[in-house]
Short mmCIF file of C-alpha atoms in Angstrom, two decimals:
data_model
loop_
_atom_site.label_atom_id
_atom_site.label_comp_id
_atom_site.label_asym_id
_atom_site.label_seq_id
_atom_site.Cartn_x
_atom_site.Cartn_y
_atom_site.Cartn_z
CA UNK A 16 -35.38 13.91 11.35
CA UNK A 17 -31.45 14.58 11.08
CA UNK A 18 -29.35 14.63 14.13
CA UNK A 19 -27.11 17.85 14.09
CA UNK A 20 -24.60 16.10 16.40
CA UNK A 21 -23.46 13.85 13.52
CA UNK A 22 -22.49 16.85 11.11
CA UNK A 23 -18.74 16.78 12.22
CA UNK A 24 -18.53 13.11 11.17
CA UNK A 25 -17.57 11.50 7.93
CA UNK A 26 -18.48 8.25 6.45
CA UNK A 27 -16.78 5.96 4.07
CA UNK A 28 -19.44 3.97 2.23
CA UNK A 29 -18.69 0.82 0.11
CA UNK A 30 -21.43 -0.90 -1.82
CA UNK A 31 -20.90 -2.40 -5.37
CA UNK A 32 -24.54 -1.76 -6.43
CA UNK A 33 -24.91 1.75 -7.77
CA UNK A 34 -28.61 2.20 -6.79
CA UNK A 35 -27.98 0.83 -3.11
CA UNK A 36 -24.87 2.92 -2.91
CA UNK A 37 -27.04 6.06 -3.69
CA UNK A 38 -29.90 5.23 -1.42
CA UNK A 39 -27.75 4.42 1.56
CA UNK A 40 -25.55 7.59 0.92
CA UNK A 41 -28.84 9.73 0.99
CA UNK A 42 -29.98 7.95 4.07
CA UNK A 43 -26.62 8.83 5.87
CA UNK A 44 -26.83 12.36 4.77
CA UNK A 45 -30.36 12.49 5.88
CA UNK A 46 -29.28 11.19 9.39
CA UNK A 47 -27.13 14.19 9.66
CA UNK A 48 -23.53 13.18 8.53
CA UNK A 49 -21.61 16.06 7.15
CA UNK A 50 -19.83 13.93 4.42
CA UNK A 51 -20.40 10.55 2.98
CA UNK A 52 -17.69 9.42 0.71
CA UNK A 53 -18.72 6.45 -1.61
CA UNK A 54 -16.68 3.74 -3.33
CA UNK A 55 -18.19 1.15 -5.62
CA UNK A 56 -15.26 -1.33 -5.90
CA UNK A 57 -12.68 -2.79 -3.43
CA UNK A 58 -9.79 -0.91 -5.00
CA UNK A 59 -11.36 2.32 -4.54
CA UNK A 60 -12.38 1.31 -1.02
CA UNK A 61 -8.87 0.57 0.04
CA UNK A 62 -7.34 3.72 -1.75
CA UNK A 63 -9.93 5.90 0.14
CA UNK A 64 -9.09 4.21 3.48
CA UNK A 65 -5.31 5.03 2.79
CA UNK A 66 -5.75 8.58 1.68
CA UNK A 67 -8.32 9.87 4.33
CA UNK A 68 -9.41 9.36 7.90
CA UNK A 69 -13.04 8.57 8.53
CA UNK A 70 -15.13 8.26 11.71
CA UNK A 71 -17.26 5.46 10.32
CA UNK A 72 -16.92 2.88 7.76
CA UNK A 73 -20.10 1.16 6.39
CA UNK A 74 -19.64 -1.50 3.95
CA UNK A 75 -21.21 -4.40 2.30
CA UNK A 76 -19.66 -7.85 2.62
CA UNK A 77 -20.08 -11.57 2.34
CA UNK A 78 -21.90 -11.34 -1.09
CA UNK A 79 -20.99 -12.57 -4.72
CA UNK A 80 -19.92 -8.90 -5.47
CA UNK A 81 -18.42 -7.84 -2.14
CA UNK A 82 -16.09 -9.67 0.11
CA UNK A 83 -14.69 -6.73 2.19
CA UNK A 84 -14.13 -8.59 5.64
CA UNK A 85 -10.56 -9.32 4.57
CA UNK A 86 -10.04 -5.58 4.15
CA UNK A 87 -11.59 -4.83 7.53
CA UNK A 88 -9.25 -7.57 9.10
CA UNK A 89 -6.28 -5.71 7.50
CA UNK A 90 -7.52 -2.47 8.63
CA UNK A 91 -7.76 -3.65 12.44
CA UNK A 92 -4.24 -5.09 12.05
CA UNK A 93 -2.83 -1.80 10.74
CA UNK A 94 -1.95 -3.05 7.39
CA UNK A 95 -4.32 -0.68 5.40
CA UNK A 96 -5.96 2.63 6.33
CA UNK A 97 -5.22 5.49 8.87
CA UNK A 98 -7.10 4.52 11.81
CA UNK A 99 -7.40 0.88 12.88
CA UNK A 100 -9.82 1.70 15.70
CA UNK A 101 -12.36 3.44 13.22
CA UNK A 102 -15.97 2.34 13.77
CA UNK A 103 -17.04 -0.30 11.26
CA UNK A 104 -20.33 -1.51 10.58
CA UNK A 105 -20.89 -4.31 8.01
CA UNK A 106 -24.03 -5.18 6.09
CA UNK A 107 -24.71 -8.74 4.93
CA UNK A 108 -27.42 -10.57 3.02
CA UNK A 109 -26.45 -14.08 4.01
CA UNK A 110 -26.95 -14.68 7.84
CA UNK A 111 -25.72 -18.44 7.93
CA UNK A 112 -23.67 -18.96 10.90
CA UNK A 113 -20.27 -19.54 9.15
CA UNK A 114 -20.72 -16.31 7.44
CA UNK A 115 -21.68 -14.23 10.53
CA UNK A 116 -18.77 -15.76 12.23
CA UNK A 117 -16.28 -14.92 9.51
CA UNK A 118 -17.55 -11.27 9.43
CA UNK A 119 -17.46 -11.02 13.22
CA UNK A 120 -13.96 -12.29 13.21
CA UNK A 121 -12.89 -9.58 10.72
CA UNK A 122 -13.42 -7.17 13.66
CA UNK A 123 -16.60 -5.32 12.75
CA UNK A 124 -18.21 -3.32 15.48
CA UNK A 125 -21.77 -4.29 14.22
CA UNK A 126 -23.67 -6.21 11.41
CA UNK A 127 -26.90 -4.98 9.71
CA UNK A 128 -28.93 -7.48 7.66
CA UNK A 129 -29.99 -6.17 4.23
CA UNK A 130 -32.10 -4.74 3.04
CA UNK A 131 -31.75 -2.05 5.63
CA UNK A 132 -33.94 1.10 6.23
CA UNK A 133 -32.73 4.48 7.35
CA UNK A 134 -34.36 3.84 10.72
CA UNK A 135 -32.50 0.74 11.22
CA UNK A 136 -29.25 2.34 10.48
CA UNK A 137 -29.94 5.31 12.69
CA UNK A 138 -30.88 2.89 15.50
CA UNK A 139 -27.52 0.97 15.05
CA UNK A 140 -25.36 4.00 14.93
CA UNK A 141 -26.82 5.72 17.97
CA UNK A 142 -26.24 2.24 19.92
CA UNK A 143 -22.77 2.23 18.54
CA UNK A 144 -22.03 5.74 19.69
CA UNK A 145 -23.50 5.10 23.29
CA UNK A 146 -22.22 1.57 23.84
CA UNK A 147 -19.32 0.72 21.65
CA UNK A 148 -17.85 -2.56 23.01
CA UNK A 149 -14.18 -2.40 24.12
CA UNK A 150 -11.47 -3.93 22.13
CA UNK A 151 -9.67 -7.17 22.76
CA UNK A 152 -6.41 -8.63 21.46
CA UNK A 153 -5.83 -12.36 21.12
CA UNK A 154 -3.43 -14.33 18.96
CA UNK A 155 -5.33 -13.92 15.80
CA UNK A 156 -7.88 -11.06 16.37
CA UNK A 157 -8.02 -7.34 17.12
CA UNK A 158 -11.27 -5.78 17.48
CA UNK A 159 -14.34 -5.16 19.52
CA UNK A 160 -15.34 -7.90 21.91
CA UNK A 161 -18.22 -9.01 19.73
CA UNK A 162 -17.06 -12.64 19.48
CA UNK A 163 -18.43 -13.54 23.07
CA UNK A 164 -21.76 -13.32 21.02
CA UNK A 165 -20.97 -16.48 19.24
CA UNK A 166 -18.66 -18.28 21.47
CA UNK A 167 -17.82 -18.43 25.34
CA UNK A 168 -17.37 -15.22 26.91
CA UNK A 169 -13.93 -13.49 26.35
CA UNK A 170 -11.51 -13.30 29.27
CA UNK A 171 -9.08 -11.18 27.40
CA UNK A 172 -8.17 -7.78 29.14
CA UNK A 173 -9.98 -4.92 27.30
CA UNK A 174 -8.83 -1.74 25.55
CA UNK A 175 -10.84 1.65 25.40
CA UNK A 176 -9.37 2.76 22.12
CA UNK A 177 -9.64 6.14 20.28
CA UNK A 178 -13.32 6.64 19.05
CA UNK A 179 -13.41 9.55 16.53
CA UNK A 180 -17.20 9.05 15.94
CA UNK A 181 -18.09 9.37 19.62
CA UNK A 182 -15.54 12.12 20.07
CA UNK A 183 -17.29 14.21 17.44
CA UNK A 184 -20.98 13.27 18.13
CA UNK A 185 -20.68 13.72 21.86
CA UNK A 186 -17.92 16.35 21.90
CA UNK A 187 -15.63 14.13 23.84
CA UNK A 188 -12.06 15.28 22.83
CA UNK A 189 -10.34 12.89 24.98
CA UNK A 190 -11.53 9.91 22.62
CA UNK A 191 -10.22 11.87 19.47
CA UNK A 192 -8.35 9.67 17.17
CA UNK A 193 -5.27 11.90 16.91
CA UNK A 194 -2.08 10.41 15.41
CA UNK A 195 -0.58 10.38 18.91
CA UNK A 196 -3.70 8.59 20.46
CA UNK A 197 -3.53 6.24 17.91
CA UNK A 198 0.13 5.44 18.45
CA UNK A 199 -0.37 5.08 22.18
CA UNK A 200 -3.23 2.51 21.54
CA UNK A 201 -1.30 0.64 18.99
CA UNK A 202 1.53 0.39 21.43
CA UNK A 203 -0.85 -1.17 23.91
CA UNK A 204 -2.19 -3.67 21.29
CA UNK A 205 1.38 -4.64 20.32
CA UNK A 206 2.32 -5.27 23.86
CA UNK A 207 -0.77 -7.47 24.40
CA UNK A 208 0.54 -9.39 21.24
CA UNK A 209 4.15 -9.74 22.63
CA UNK A 210 2.65 -11.15 25.95
CA UNK A 211 0.42 -13.64 24.07
CA UNK A 212 2.95 -14.83 21.63
CA UNK A 213 5.86 -15.24 24.07
CA UNK A 214 3.43 -17.13 26.45
CA UNK A 215 2.28 -19.52 23.61
CA UNK A 216 5.90 -20.17 22.43
CA UNK A 217 6.88 -21.33 26.08
CA UNK A 218 3.84 -23.51 26.24
CA UNK A 219 4.47 -25.13 22.91
CA UNK A 220 7.96 -25.94 23.82
CA UNK A 221 6.81 -28.13 26.44
CA UNK A 222 4.64 -29.99 23.84
CA UNK A 223 7.54 -30.38 21.66
CA UNK A 224 9.60 -32.01 24.54
CA UNK A 225 6.71 -34.19 25.41
CA UNK A 226 6.30 -35.51 21.78
CA UNK A 227 10.01 -35.96 21.31
CA UNK A 228 9.90 -38.46 24.19
CA UNK A 229 7.15 -40.49 22.48
CA UNK A 230 7.79 -42.96 19.87
CA UNK A 231 6.03 -42.56 16.50
CA UNK A 232 5.22 -38.99 17.07
CA UNK A 233 7.42 -37.24 14.54
CA UNK A 234 4.51 -35.89 12.55
CA UNK A 235 2.79 -34.66 15.50
CA UNK A 236 5.93 -32.98 16.69
CA UNK A 237 6.59 -31.28 13.27
CA UNK A 238 2.99 -29.92 13.44
CA UNK A 239 3.71 -28.39 16.85
CA UNK A 240 7.06 -27.03 15.73
CA UNK A 241 5.31 -25.38 12.75
CA UNK A 242 2.88 -23.55 14.92
CA UNK A 243 5.64 -22.68 17.42
CA UNK A 244 7.65 -21.10 14.58
CA UNK A 245 4.55 -19.18 13.45
CA UNK A 246 3.98 -17.72 16.86
CA UNK A 247 7.74 -17.00 17.04
CA UNK A 248 7.77 -15.18 13.83
CA UNK A 249 4.84 -13.10 14.87
CA UNK A 250 6.62 -12.41 18.09
CA UNK A 251 9.86 -11.17 16.14
CA UNK A 252 7.59 -8.84 14.20
CA UNK A 253 5.94 -7.41 17.21
CA UNK A 254 9.07 -6.68 19.30
CA UNK A 255 10.84 -4.84 16.41
CA UNK A 256 10.94 -1.11 17.43
CA UNK A 257 9.53 -1.80 20.75
CA UNK A 258 10.99 -1.66 24.14
CA UNK A 259 11.25 -5.37 24.04
CA UNK A 260 13.52 -5.54 21.16
CA UNK A 261 16.33 -6.90 23.23
CA UNK A 262 14.60 -10.37 23.08
CA UNK A 263 14.87 -10.19 19.21
CA UNK A 264 18.43 -12.05 19.08
CA UNK A 265 16.85 -14.96 21.26
CA UNK A 266 13.72 -15.19 18.95
CA UNK A 267 16.15 -15.45 15.85
CA UNK A 268 18.14 -18.12 17.63
CA UNK A 269 14.91 -20.13 18.22
CA UNK A 270 13.80 -19.58 14.71
CA UNK A 271 16.93 -21.36 13.57
CA UNK A 272 16.60 -24.05 16.09
CA UNK A 273 12.84 -24.70 14.86
CA UNK A 274 13.87 -24.89 11.27
CA UNK A 275 16.41 -27.51 12.08
CA UNK A 276 13.98 -29.54 14.34
CA UNK A 277 11.38 -29.59 11.62
CA UNK A 278 13.56 -31.81 9.59
CA UNK A 279 14.82 -33.99 12.42
CA UNK A 280 13.18 -37.64 12.05
CA UNK A 281 14.35 -39.19 15.02
CA UNK A 282 14.23 -38.46 18.88
CA UNK A 283 15.81 -34.98 19.72
CA UNK A 284 19.26 -34.90 21.41
CA UNK A 285 19.55 -33.86 24.93
CA UNK A 286 21.21 -30.68 23.86
CA UNK A 287 18.33 -29.76 21.25
CA UNK A 288 15.76 -30.57 24.20
CA UNK A 289 17.71 -28.22 26.44
CA UNK A 290 17.69 -25.48 23.77
CA UNK A 291 14.05 -25.86 22.94
CA UNK A 292 13.31 -25.38 26.59
CA UNK A 293 15.89 -22.70 27.61
CA UNK A 294 15.22 -20.21 24.57
CA UNK A 295 11.40 -19.92 25.19
CA UNK A 296 12.08 -19.37 28.92
CA UNK A 297 14.67 -16.91 28.28
CA UNK A 298 12.22 -15.03 25.86
CA UNK A 299 9.55 -15.19 28.38
CA UNK A 300 11.78 -13.83 31.10
CA UNK A 301 13.02 -11.11 28.87
CA UNK A 302 9.40 -9.51 28.79
CA UNK A 303 8.43 -10.73 32.30
CA UNK A 304 7.48 -6.99 33.17
CA UNK A 305 5.03 -7.04 30.24
CA UNK A 306 3.35 -10.14 31.53
CA UNK A 307 2.32 -8.31 34.60
CA UNK A 308 1.05 -5.55 33.12
CA UNK A 309 -0.67 -6.97 29.96
CA UNK A 310 -3.75 -7.89 32.03
CA UNK A 311 -4.67 -4.36 32.92
CA UNK A 312 -7.34 -2.43 31.20
CA UNK A 313 -6.06 0.29 28.71
CA UNK A 314 -8.28 3.30 28.57
CA UNK A 315 -7.36 6.19 26.20
CA UNK A 316 -9.52 8.42 28.30
CA UNK A 317 -7.24 7.87 31.35
CA UNK A 318 -4.18 8.56 29.25
CA UNK A 319 -5.65 11.94 28.10
CA UNK A 320 -6.89 12.85 31.58
CA UNK A 321 -3.22 12.06 32.93
CA UNK A 322 -1.56 14.25 30.37
CA UNK A 323 -3.92 17.06 30.96
CA UNK A 324 -3.34 16.88 34.81
CA UNK A 325 0.55 16.71 34.45
CA UNK A 326 0.58 19.25 31.57
CA UNK A 327 2.68 16.64 29.65
CA UNK A 328 2.70 16.58 25.82
CA UNK A 329 2.05 13.50 23.86
CA UNK A 330 5.15 11.96 22.19
CA UNK A 331 5.41 12.69 18.64
CA UNK A 332 3.54 10.27 16.23
CA UNK A 333 5.80 7.74 14.45
CA UNK A 334 6.32 8.23 10.70
CA UNK A 335 6.04 4.56 10.11
CA UNK A 336 2.73 2.74 10.37
CA UNK A 337 2.73 0.37 13.16
CA UNK A 338 5.83 1.51 14.67
CA UNK A 339 5.95 0.67 18.43
CA UNK A 340 8.76 2.89 19.77
CA UNK A 341 8.76 3.17 23.58
CA UNK A 342 6.01 5.45 24.83
CA UNK A 343 3.93 6.38 27.92
CA UNK A 344 3.37 3.40 30.16
CA UNK A 345 -0.33 2.86 31.32
CA UNK A 346 -0.44 1.62 34.75
#
């Protein structure tokens, strides 16, 4: 029996097999969704993500004809699509551990083993509406905290992000994925990144110093310098347009230093050792306030409630995707 609560919600369905695509689309309409937009190839899938906003993405992946987990990873990192926090369910034929790990690391909310029945889809969607996992941010992952199911439990602070599916199905406007709510959540995500990258850069600097004092460790030092530069470049990208943009010049100076250190073959000079210590420390100090708040839970529902109580208006949405201009601070 159809659930009328799903009628306001829209689905983007991707499946390369026409017969399966039509069958799943019919099942979703029978469940009660008001609109199910289907795509049969990856280019069309990405184009629809760019052109429209959806409440649910249901896609096949990890097969010979579909490899969409990289698209979902880009979606979570705000490289494609309009809502990086949209509910995502991926279906797979292959349940090998490596495949499952790769799909989960893309940022999917749930996995369904194919072939799948309407009853199975409905059960997963009801669970997703009622008990969606909060998001976490790590150095290389943004998405629901599903990774604890295949590794050790996560200790990363969680984020309750906009959830347009639950907002519509359960009439919870405080979870609506408005442009303003998405921007606020993206700001929280970006500040988590800044905290993580600046901490890693400082820790890696200690490893560079240690290796510089060990004979025959030039190759190992180059590997650490490479990782350190990768994290510093990610930090530079994260601070652009944020309230921590003042550390960008320090990051740029560190990048120049790391480029030079990569080609150094002998022991580092005392001046270089001092620079590789002081620059990361100055960067870390430059966003010290953030390190104190990055461990706090972010909940878009609290943000909405506070704005309602104060009568304040949400800041205008940025015109540039991923822009992290200074916004409401969530305690």
